[in-house]
PDB file of C-alpha atoms in Angstrom:
ATOM      1  CA  UNK A 194      76.243  39.653 -51.219  1.00  0.00           C
ATOM      2  CA  UNK A 195      78.410  40.755 -54.113  1.00  0.00           C
ATOM      3  CA  UNK A 196      79.255  44.215 -54.128  1.00  0.00           C
ATOM      4  CA  UNK A 197      77.706  45.746 -57.341  1.00  0.00           C
ATOM      5  CA  UNK A 198      77.444  49.723 -57.884  1.00  0.00           C
ATOM      6  CA  UNK A 199      76.220  51.906 -55.120  1.00  0.00           C
ATOM      7  CA  UNK A 200      72.329  52.478 -54.918  1.00  0.00           C
ATOM      8  CA  UNK A 201      72.933  55.941 -56.434  1.00  0.00           C
ATOM      9  CA  UNK A 202      74.504  54.710 -59.817  1.00  0.00           C
ATOM     10  CA  UNK A 203      72.431  53.794 -62.793  1.00  0.00           C
ATOM     11  CA  UNK A 204      68.770  54.853 -63.792  1.00  0.00           C
ATOM     12  CA  UNK A 205      66.287  56.661 -61.514  1.00  0.00           C
ATOM     13  CA  UNK A 206      64.023  53.212 -61.459  1.00  0.00           C
ATOM     14  CA  UNK A 207      67.022  51.220 -60.514  1.00  0.00           C
ATOM     15  CA  UNK A 208      67.986  53.571 -58.018  1.00  0.00           C
ATOM     16  CA  UNK A 209      64.388  53.402 -56.329  1.00  0.00           C
ATOM     17  CA  UNK A 210      64.721  49.630 -56.481  1.00  0.00           C
ATOM     18  CA  UNK A 211      67.880  49.567 -55.108  1.00  0.00           C
ATOM     19  CA  UNK A 212      67.086  51.887 -52.070  1.00  0.00           C
ATOM     20  CA  UNK A 213      63.921  49.688 -51.457  1.00  0.00           C
ATOM     21  CA  UNK A 214      65.882  46.644 -51.535  1.00  0.00           C
ATOM     22  CA  UNK A 215      68.404  48.177 -49.035  1.00  0.00           C
ATOM     23  CA  UNK A 216      65.617  49.346 -46.710  1.00  0.00           C
ATOM     24  CA  UNK A 217      64.277  45.520 -46.984  1.00  0.00           C
ATOM     25  CA  UNK A 218      67.442  44.122 -46.018  1.00  0.00           C
ATOM     26  CA  UNK A 219      67.792  46.175 -43.060  1.00  0.00           C
ATOM     27  CA  UNK A 220      64.244  45.303 -41.926  1.00  0.00           C
ATOM     28  CA  UNK A 221      65.167  41.898 -41.867  1.00  0.00           C
ATOM     29  CA  UNK A 222      68.142  41.810 -39.869  1.00  0.00           C
ATOM     30  CA  UNK A 223      70.567  41.804 -43.076  1.00  0.00           C
ATOM     31  CA  UNK A 224      71.630  45.420 -42.941  1.00  0.00           C
ATOM     32  CA  UNK A 225      75.374  44.505 -43.556  1.00  0.00           C
ATOM     33  CA  UNK A 226      74.480  43.060 -46.817  1.00  0.00           C
ATOM     34  CA  UNK A 227      74.726  45.431 -50.124  1.00  0.00           C
ATOM     35  CA  UNK A 228      71.678  45.270 -52.381  1.00  0.00           C
ATOM     36  CA  UNK A 229      72.499  43.979 -55.900  1.00  0.00           C
ATOM     37  CA  UNK A 230      70.787  44.811 -58.970  1.00  0.00           C
ATOM     38  CA  UNK A 231      69.361  41.112 -58.764  1.00  0.00           C
ATOM     39  CA  UNK A 232      67.764  41.296 -55.483  1.00  0.00           C
ATOM     40  CA  UNK A 233      66.322  44.718 -56.230  1.00  0.00           C
ATOM     41  CA  UNK A 234      64.617  43.532 -59.317  1.00  0.00           C
ATOM     42  CA  UNK A 235      63.424  40.585 -57.517  1.00  0.00           C
ATOM     43  CA  UNK A 236      61.739  42.597 -54.864  1.00  0.00           C
ATOM     44  CA  UNK A 237      60.102  44.779 -57.489  1.00  0.00           C
ATOM     45  CA  UNK A 238      58.452  42.200 -59.216  1.00  0.00           C
ATOM     46  CA  UNK A 239      57.439  40.517 -56.194  1.00  0.00           C
ATOM     47  CA  UNK A 240      55.773  43.737 -55.157  1.00  0.00           C
ATOM     48  CA  UNK A 241      53.997  44.177 -58.365  1.00  0.00           C
ATOM     49  CA  UNK A 242      52.954  40.425 -58.281  1.00  0.00           C
ATOM     50  CA  UNK A 243      51.738  40.961 -54.644  1.00  0.00           C
ATOM     51  CA  UNK A 244      49.618  44.114 -55.613  1.00  0.00           C
ATOM     52  CA  UNK A 245      47.971  42.204 -58.345  1.00  0.00           C
ATOM     53  CA  UNK A 246      46.969  39.372 -56.211  1.00  0.00           C
ATOM     54  CA  UNK A 247      45.376  41.900 -53.988  1.00  0.00           C
ATOM     55  CA  UNK A 248      43.448  43.084 -57.234  1.00  0.00           C
ATOM     56  CA  UNK A 249      42.397  39.677 -57.996  1.00  0.00           C
ATOM     57  CA  UNK A 250      41.111  38.964 -54.403  1.00  0.00           C
ATOM     58  CA  UNK A 251      39.377  42.229 -54.353  1.00  0.00           C
ATOM     59  CA  UNK A 252      37.678  41.523 -57.579  1.00  0.00           C
ATOM     60  CA  UNK A 253      36.591  38.169 -56.137  1.00  0.00           C
ATOM     61  CA  UNK A 254      34.891  39.857 -53.394  1.00  0.00           C
ATOM     62  CA  UNK A 255      33.137  42.633 -55.374  1.00  0.00           C
ATOM     63  CA  UNK A 256      31.883  39.946 -57.948  1.00  0.00           C
ATOM     64  CA  UNK A 257      30.606  37.908 -55.063  1.00  0.00           C
ATOM     65  CA  UNK A 258      29.007  40.986 -53.557  1.00  0.00           C
ATOM     66  CA  UNK A 259      27.472  42.192 -56.856  1.00  0.00           C
ATOM     67  CA  UNK A 260      26.001  38.415 -57.500  1.00  0.00           C
ATOM     68  CA  UNK A 261      24.810  38.718 -53.810  1.00  0.00           C
ATOM     69  CA  UNK A 262      22.584  41.502 -54.649  1.00  0.00           C
ATOM     70  CA  UNK A 263      20.964  39.711 -57.474  1.00  0.00           C
ATOM     71  CA  UNK A 264      19.266  37.514 -54.981  1.00  0.00           C
ATOM     72  CA  UNK A 265      17.305  40.700 -53.703  1.00  0.00           C
ATOM     73  CA  UNK A 266      16.087  41.582 -57.257  1.00  0.00           C
ATOM     74  CA  UNK A 267      16.733  41.342 -60.863  1.00  0.00           C
ATOM     75  CA  UNK A 268      16.656  37.499 -61.065  1.00  0.00           C
ATOM     76  CA  UNK A 269      14.248  34.920 -59.803  1.00  0.00           C
ATOM     77  CA  UNK A 270      15.507  33.189 -56.771  1.00  0.00           C
ATOM     78  CA  UNK A 271      16.200  29.850 -58.832  1.00  0.00           C
ATOM     79  CA  UNK A 272      17.744  31.576 -61.750  1.00  0.00           C
ATOM     80  CA  UNK A 273      21.270  30.227 -62.517  1.00  0.00           C
ATOM     81  CA  UNK A 274      22.532  32.872 -64.432  1.00  0.00           C
ATOM     82  CA  UNK A 275      24.240  34.778 -61.501  1.00  0.00           C
ATOM     83  CA  UNK A 276      25.704  31.657 -60.269  1.00  0.00           C
ATOM     84  CA  UNK A 277      26.921  30.703 -63.316  1.00  0.00           C
ATOM     85  CA  UNK A 278      28.506  34.089 -64.058  1.00  0.00           C
ATOM     86  CA  UNK A 279      30.280  34.103 -60.471  1.00  0.00           C
ATOM     87  CA  UNK A 280      31.575  30.677 -61.163  1.00  0.00           C
ATOM     88  CA  UNK A 281      33.259  31.860 -64.641  1.00  0.00           C
ATOM     89  CA  UNK A 282      34.743  34.907 -62.818  1.00  0.00           C
ATOM     90  CA  UNK A 283      36.323  32.513 -60.349  1.00  0.00           C
ATOM     91  CA  UNK A 284      37.640  30.311 -63.093  1.00  0.00           C
ATOM     92  CA  UNK A 285      39.092  33.666 -64.799  1.00  0.00           C
ATOM     93  CA  UNK A 286      40.473  34.875 -61.736  1.00  0.00           C
ATOM     94  CA  UNK A 287      42.399  31.455 -61.030  1.00  0.00           C
ATOM     95  CA  UNK A 288      43.608  31.733 -64.602  1.00  0.00           C
ATOM     96  CA  UNK A 289      44.807  35.276 -63.938  1.00  0.00           C
ATOM     97  CA  UNK A 290      46.562  34.105 -60.729  1.00  0.00           C
ATOM     98  CA  UNK A 291      48.367  31.125 -62.670  1.00  0.00           C
ATOM     99  CA  UNK A 292      49.569  33.584 -65.336  1.00  0.00           C
ATOM    100  CA  UNK A 293      50.713  36.014 -62.574  1.00  0.00           C
ATOM    101  CA  UNK A 294      52.570  33.012 -60.851  1.00  0.00           C
ATOM    102  CA  UNK A 295      54.143  31.839 -64.179  1.00  0.00           C
ATOM    103  CA  UNK A 296      55.515  35.145 -65.045  1.00  0.00           C
ATOM    104  CA  UNK A 297      57.224  35.659 -61.740  1.00  0.00           C
ATOM    105  CA  UNK A 298      58.800  32.184 -62.050  1.00  0.00           C
ATOM    106  CA  UNK A 299      60.012  33.137 -65.621  1.00  0.00           C
ATOM    107  CA  UNK A 300      61.519  36.497 -64.148  1.00  0.00           C
ATOM    108  CA  UNK A 301      63.210  34.437 -61.381  1.00  0.00           C
ATOM    109  CA  UNK A 302      64.599  31.803 -64.059  1.00  0.00           C
ATOM    110  CA  UNK A 303      65.888  34.435 -66.200  1.00  0.00           C
ATOM    111  CA  UNK A 304      67.655  36.096 -63.092  1.00  0.00           C
ATOM    112  CA  UNK A 305      69.368  33.024 -62.200  1.00  0.00           C
ATOM    113  CA  UNK A 306      70.535  32.443 -65.911  1.00  0.00           C
ATOM    114  CA  UNK A 307      72.431  35.651 -65.439  1.00  0.00           C
ATOM    115  CA  UNK A 308      74.429  34.477 -62.425  1.00  0.00           C
ATOM    116  CA  UNK A 309      78.126  33.975 -63.028  1.00  0.00           C
ATOM    117  CA  UNK A 310      77.862  31.284 -60.198  1.00  0.00           C
ATOM    118  CA  UNK A 311      75.244  29.763 -58.051  1.00  0.00           C
ATOM    119  CA  UNK A 312      75.412  29.415 -54.066  1.00  0.00           C
ATOM    120  CA  UNK A 313      77.041  26.266 -53.144  1.00  0.00           C
ATOM    121  CA  UNK A 314      74.680  23.669 -51.542  1.00  0.00           C
ATOM    122  CA  UNK A 315      71.561  25.374 -52.850  1.00  0.00           C
ATOM    123  CA  UNK A 316      68.341  24.383 -51.094  1.00  0.00           C
ATOM    124  CA  UNK A 317      64.821  23.973 -52.122  1.00  0.00           C
ATOM    125  CA  UNK A 318      62.495  24.710 -48.959  1.00  0.00           C
ATOM    126  CA  UNK A 319      59.487  22.272 -48.268  1.00  0.00           C
ATOM    127  CA  UNK A 320      56.106  23.551 -46.588  1.00  0.00           C
ATOM    128  CA  UNK A 321      57.408  22.802 -43.172  1.00  0.00           C
ATOM    129  CA  UNK A 322      60.085  25.671 -43.813  1.00  0.00           C
ATOM    130  CA  UNK A 323      58.329  27.918 -46.022  1.00  0.00           C
ATOM    131  CA  UNK A 324      54.834  27.854 -44.214  1.00  0.00           C
ATOM    132  CA  UNK A 325      55.340  25.978 -41.065  1.00  0.00           C
ATOM    133  CA  UNK A 326      53.091  23.556 -39.235  1.00  0.00           C
ATOM    134  CA  UNK A 327      51.287  26.439 -36.874  1.00  0.00           C
ATOM    135  CA  UNK A 328      50.498  28.587 -40.065  1.00  0.00           C
ATOM    136  CA  UNK A 329      49.464  25.729 -42.175  1.00  0.00           C
ATOM    137  CA  UNK A 330      47.087  24.486 -39.388  1.00  0.00           C
ATOM    138  CA  UNK A 331      45.679  28.226 -38.887  1.00  0.00           C
ATOM    139  CA  UNK A 332      45.151  28.303 -42.831  1.00  0.00           C
ATOM    140  CA  UNK A 333      43.228  24.919 -42.968  1.00  0.00           C
ATOM    141  CA  UNK A 334      41.206  26.059 -39.799  1.00  0.00           C
ATOM    142  CA  UNK A 335      40.410  29.385 -40.836  1.00  0.00           C
ATOM    143  CA  UNK A 336      39.177  28.270 -44.444  1.00  0.00           C
ATOM    144  CA  UNK A 337      37.270  25.238 -43.022  1.00  0.00           C
ATOM    145  CA  UNK A 338      35.585  27.433 -40.300  1.00  0.00           C
ATOM    146  CA  UNK A 339      33.960  30.115 -42.833  1.00  0.00           C
ATOM    147  CA  UNK A 340      33.175  26.922 -45.226  1.00  0.00           C
ATOM    148  CA  UNK A 341      31.116  25.527 -42.499  1.00  0.00           C
ATOM    149  CA  UNK A 342      29.791  28.746 -41.555  1.00  0.00           C
ATOM    150  CA  UNK A 343      28.454  29.347 -44.920  1.00  0.00           C
ATOM    151  CA  UNK A 344      27.284  25.776 -45.404  1.00  0.00           C
ATOM    152  CA  UNK A 345      25.341  25.947 -42.210  1.00  0.00           C
ATOM    153  CA  UNK A 346      22.918  28.255 -43.541  1.00  0.00           C
ATOM    154  CA  UNK A 347      21.845  25.982 -46.207  1.00  0.00           C
ATOM    155  CA  UNK A 348      19.681  24.310 -43.761  1.00  0.00           C
ATOM    156  CA  UNK A 349      17.640  27.695 -43.348  1.00  0.00           C
ATOM    157  CA  UNK A 350      14.148  27.452 -45.131  1.00  0.00           C
ATOM    158  CA  UNK A 351      14.483  30.755 -46.842  1.00  0.00           C
ATOM    159  CA  UNK A 352      15.691  30.236 -50.444  1.00  0.00           C
ATOM    160  CA  UNK A 353      17.472  33.968 -50.350  1.00  0.00           C
ATOM    161  CA  UNK A 354      19.488  32.699 -47.512  1.00  0.00           C
ATOM    162  CA  UNK A 355      20.381  29.665 -49.278  1.00  0.00           C
ATOM    163  CA  UNK A 356      21.371  31.518 -52.351  1.00  0.00           C
ATOM    164  CA  UNK A 357      23.608  33.926 -50.658  1.00  0.00           C
ATOM    165  CA  UNK A 358      25.167  30.790 -48.803  1.00  0.00           C
ATOM    166  CA  UNK A 359      25.889  29.243 -52.150  1.00  0.00           C
ATOM    167  CA  UNK A 360      27.454  32.539 -53.398  1.00  0.00           C
ATOM    168  CA  UNK A 361      29.640  32.650 -50.161  1.00  0.00           C
ATOM    169  CA  UNK A 362      30.770  29.129 -50.899  1.00  0.00           C
ATOM    170  CA  UNK A 363      31.727  29.760 -54.384  1.00  0.00           C
ATOM    171  CA  UNK A 364      33.722  32.740 -53.475  1.00  0.00           C
ATOM    172  CA  UNK A 365      35.387  30.698 -50.637  1.00  0.00           C
ATOM    173  CA  UNK A 366      36.396  27.791 -52.850  1.00  0.00           C
ATOM    174  CA  UNK A 367      37.660  30.364 -55.328  1.00  0.00           C
ATOM    175  CA  UNK A 368      39.854  32.034 -52.719  1.00  0.00           C
ATOM    176  CA  UNK A 369      40.984  28.874 -51.339  1.00  0.00           C
ATOM    177  CA  UNK A 370      42.276  27.527 -54.772  1.00  0.00           C
ATOM    178  CA  UNK A 371      43.982  30.948 -55.260  1.00  0.00           C
ATOM    179  CA  UNK A 372      45.659  30.549 -52.081  1.00  0.00           C
ATOM    180  CA  UNK A 373      46.850  26.957 -52.870  1.00  0.00           C
ATOM    181  CA  UNK A 374      47.952  28.039 -56.203  1.00  0.00           C
ATOM    182  CA  UNK A 375      49.923  30.534 -54.754  1.00  0.00           C
ATOM    183  CA  UNK A 376      51.548  28.410 -51.881  1.00  0.00           C
ATOM    184  CA  UNK A 377      52.392  25.736 -54.804  1.00  0.00           C
ATOM    185  CA  UNK A 378      54.155  28.633 -56.822  1.00  0.00           C
ATOM    186  CA  UNK A 379      56.234  29.427 -53.590  1.00  0.00           C
ATOM    187  CA  UNK A 380      57.195  25.795 -53.052  1.00  0.00           C
ATOM    188  CA  UNK A 381      58.127  25.170 -56.821  1.00  0.00           C
ATOM    189  CA  UNK A 382      60.054  28.813 -57.230  1.00  0.00           C
ATOM    190  CA  UNK A 383      63.528  28.185 -58.287  1.00  0.00           C
ATOM    191  CA  UNK A 384      66.127  29.308 -55.680  1.00  0.00           C
ATOM    192  CA  UNK A 385      68.073  32.385 -57.101  1.00  0.00           C
ATOM    193  CA  UNK A 386      71.073  32.812 -55.226  1.00  0.00           C
ATOM    194  CA  UNK A 387      74.564  33.869 -55.913  1.00  0.00           C
ATOM    195  CA  UNK A 388      76.194  33.657 -52.034  1.00  0.00           C
ATOM    196  CA  UNK A 389      74.994  32.874 -48.800  1.00  0.00           C
ATOM    197  CA  UNK A 390      73.374  36.269 -48.065  1.00  0.00           C
ATOM    198  CA  UNK A 391      71.334  36.106 -51.203  1.00  0.00           C
ATOM    199  CA  UNK A 392      70.353  32.602 -50.374  1.00  0.00           C
ATOM    200  CA  UNK A 393      69.067  33.993 -46.691  1.00  0.00           C
ATOM    201  CA  UNK A 394      67.159  36.913 -48.609  1.00  0.00           C
ATOM    202  CA  UNK A 395      65.554  34.216 -50.858  1.00  0.00           C
ATOM    203  CA  UNK A 396      64.287  32.049 -47.970  1.00  0.00           C
ATOM    204  CA  UNK A 397      63.096  35.124 -46.209  1.00  0.00           C
ATOM    205  CA  UNK A 398      60.830  36.142 -49.165  1.00  0.00           C
ATOM    206  CA  UNK A 399      59.667  32.820 -49.289  1.00  0.00           C
ATOM    207  CA  UNK A 400      58.763  32.518 -45.645  1.00  0.00           C
ATOM    208  CA  UNK A 401      57.400  36.055 -45.482  1.00  0.00           C
ATOM    209  CA  UNK A 402      55.125  35.589 -48.545  1.00  0.00           C
ATOM    210  CA  UNK A 403      53.947  32.223 -47.220  1.00  0.00           C
ATOM    211  CA  UNK A 404      52.951  33.799 -43.845  1.00  0.00           C
ATOM    212  CA  UNK A 405      51.159  36.642 -45.800  1.00  0.00           C
ATOM    213  CA  UNK A 406      48.840  34.180 -47.555  1.00  0.00           C
ATOM    214  CA  UNK A 407      47.615  33.087 -44.200  1.00  0.00           C
ATOM    215  CA  UNK A 408      45.789  36.408 -43.331  1.00  0.00           C
ATOM    216  CA  UNK A 409      42.118  35.489 -43.732  1.00  0.00           C
ATOM    217  CA  UNK A 410      40.843  38.398 -45.441  1.00  0.00           C
ATOM    218  CA  UNK A 411      38.337  36.806 -47.745  1.00  0.00           C
ATOM    219  CA  UNK A 412      37.242  34.514 -44.963  1.00  0.00           C
ATOM    220  CA  UNK A 413      36.646  37.344 -42.985  1.00  0.00           C
ATOM    221  CA  UNK A 414      34.833  39.536 -45.723  1.00  0.00           C
ATOM    222  CA  UNK A 415      32.629  37.281 -47.921  1.00  0.00           C
ATOM    223  CA  UNK A 416      30.301  36.018 -44.867  1.00  0.00           C
ATOM    224  CA  UNK A 417      29.359  39.347 -44.317  1.00  0.00           C
ATOM    225  CA  UNK A 418      26.802  39.334 -47.191  1.00  0.00           C
ATOM    226  CA  UNK A 419      24.916  36.967 -45.116  1.00  0.00           C
ATOM    227  CA  UNK A 420      24.441  39.538 -42.079  1.00  0.00           C
ATOM    228  CA  UNK A 421      21.041  40.667 -41.932  1.00  0.00           C
ATOM    229  CA  UNK A 422      19.360  37.867 -43.757  1.00  0.00           C
ATOM    230  CA  UNK A 423      20.801  34.927 -41.773  1.00  0.00           C
ATOM    231  CA  UNK A 424      19.151  33.792 -38.547  1.00  0.00           C
ATOM    232  CA  UNK A 425      20.534  35.563 -35.244  1.00  0.00           C
ATOM    233  CA  UNK A 426      22.163  32.165 -34.389  1.00  0.00           C
ATOM    234  CA  UNK A 427      24.168  32.599 -37.252  1.00  0.00           C
ATOM    235  CA  UNK A 428      25.108  36.054 -36.866  1.00  0.00           C
ATOM    236  CA  UNK A 429      26.399  35.154 -33.139  1.00  0.00           C
ATOM    237  CA  UNK A 430      28.622  32.325 -34.626  1.00  0.00           C
ATOM    238  CA  UNK A 431      29.992  34.367 -37.303  1.00  0.00           C
ATOM    239  CA  UNK A 432      31.095  37.442 -34.545  1.00  0.00           C
ATOM    240  CA  UNK A 433      32.489  34.459 -32.540  1.00  0.00           C
ATOM    241  CA  UNK A 434      34.352  33.152 -35.719  1.00  0.00           C
ATOM    242  CA  UNK A 435      36.069  36.375 -36.529  1.00  0.00           C
ATOM    243  CA  UNK A 436      36.897  37.190 -33.042  1.00  0.00           C
ATOM    244  CA  UNK A 437      38.651  33.785 -32.411  1.00  0.00           C
ATOM    245  CA  UNK A 438      40.507  33.619 -35.788  1.00  0.00           C
ATOM    246  CA  UNK A 439      41.539  37.413 -35.173  1.00  0.00           C
ATOM    247  CA  UNK A 440      42.803  36.378 -31.826  1.00  0.00           C
ATOM    248  CA  UNK A 441      44.652  33.313 -33.251  1.00  0.00           C
ATOM    249  CA  UNK A 442      46.264  35.463 -36.050  1.00  0.00           C
ATOM    250  CA  UNK A 443      47.635  37.900 -33.675  1.00  0.00           C
ATOM    251  CA  UNK A 444      49.060  35.390 -31.339  1.00  0.00           C
ATOM    252  CA  UNK A 445      50.482  33.146 -34.215  1.00  0.00           C
ATOM    253  CA  UNK A 446      52.299  36.321 -35.423  1.00  0.00           C
ATOM    254  CA  UNK A 447      53.585  37.454 -32.031  1.00  0.00           C
ATOM    255  CA  UNK A 448      54.680  33.976 -30.664  1.00  0.00           C
ATOM    256  CA  UNK A 449      56.470  32.470 -33.990  1.00  0.00           C
ATOM    257  CA  UNK A 450      60.046  33.271 -34.986  1.00  0.00           C
ATOM    258  CA  UNK A 451      60.610  35.981 -37.544  1.00  0.00           C
ATOM    259  CA  UNK A 452      61.161  35.184 -41.127  1.00  0.00           C
ATOM    260  CA  UNK A 453      64.752  36.100 -40.860  1.00  0.00           C
ATOM    261  CA  UNK A 454      65.090  33.865 -37.973  1.00  0.00           C
ATOM    262  CA  UNK A 455      63.612  30.994 -39.602  1.00  0.00           C
ATOM    263  CA  UNK A 456      65.928  31.484 -42.746  1.00  0.00           C
ATOM    264  CA  UNK A 457      69.183  31.470 -40.458  1.00  0.00           C
ATOM    265  CA  UNK A 458      67.778  28.206 -39.037  1.00  0.00           C
ATOM    266  CA  UNK A 459      67.566  26.766 -42.674  1.00  0.00           C
ATOM    267  CA  UNK A 460      71.229  28.304 -43.420  1.00  0.00           C
ATOM    268  CA  UNK A 461      72.530  26.613 -40.250  1.00  0.00           C
ATOM    269  CA  UNK A 462      71.449  23.132 -40.896  1.00  0.00           C
ATOM    270  CA  UNK A 463      71.784  22.911 -44.770  1.00  0.00           C
TER     271      UNK A 463
END
């Protein structure tokens, strides 16, 4: 990586970003690389975007829970307004995520335009590299399992349970769309690299972000609104789903190569 001024130089904000970038490099087996302002800026933007995505998903869960409470009062069981409000909220959150991804791509393009040179033989990693088959299977399985779990309660005669199931299904569909949008962004995001080390860092960031998308936080959270109203068999199935998916998540993170290892493999075959 190009040797720019030391992390102690420049404005306080840039100094903090450079120190954070240095810690990030050390944590990904790149301790010998010096952090550049380019990498520090990209990592800072990445952290802000990640925090904003957490907020978007939190809002989705909160709105879904709020709409679920309307099933117990305030609106008749067949009143469409709460579900319409939830659908509109999901659409607004999708728009917010799209705008966020667009902002990150714009920042990356501007950063790339400032480079005096680009890394030779640059790459554009595909989904098998960025996400990997095991993580892709896990992501599909957890979303499908949560959807089947929620849809199974649509057969329950109780209209309150069915209404809650629809709320959960809308929320899960919204979370699925947000995850798919983020993955598409990761795959289409321009490669910004000026040498071999910065190219390795670029790949690591992609793989790390993609793996974080596989954490089924929304899939574990939204079905909780059905506890206490759904039949006992459903509660047992929900607990089994959470335990199995948690065990699979832990095993997946423990047995798959690290992000740095994946990036080095990519660099060795390019």
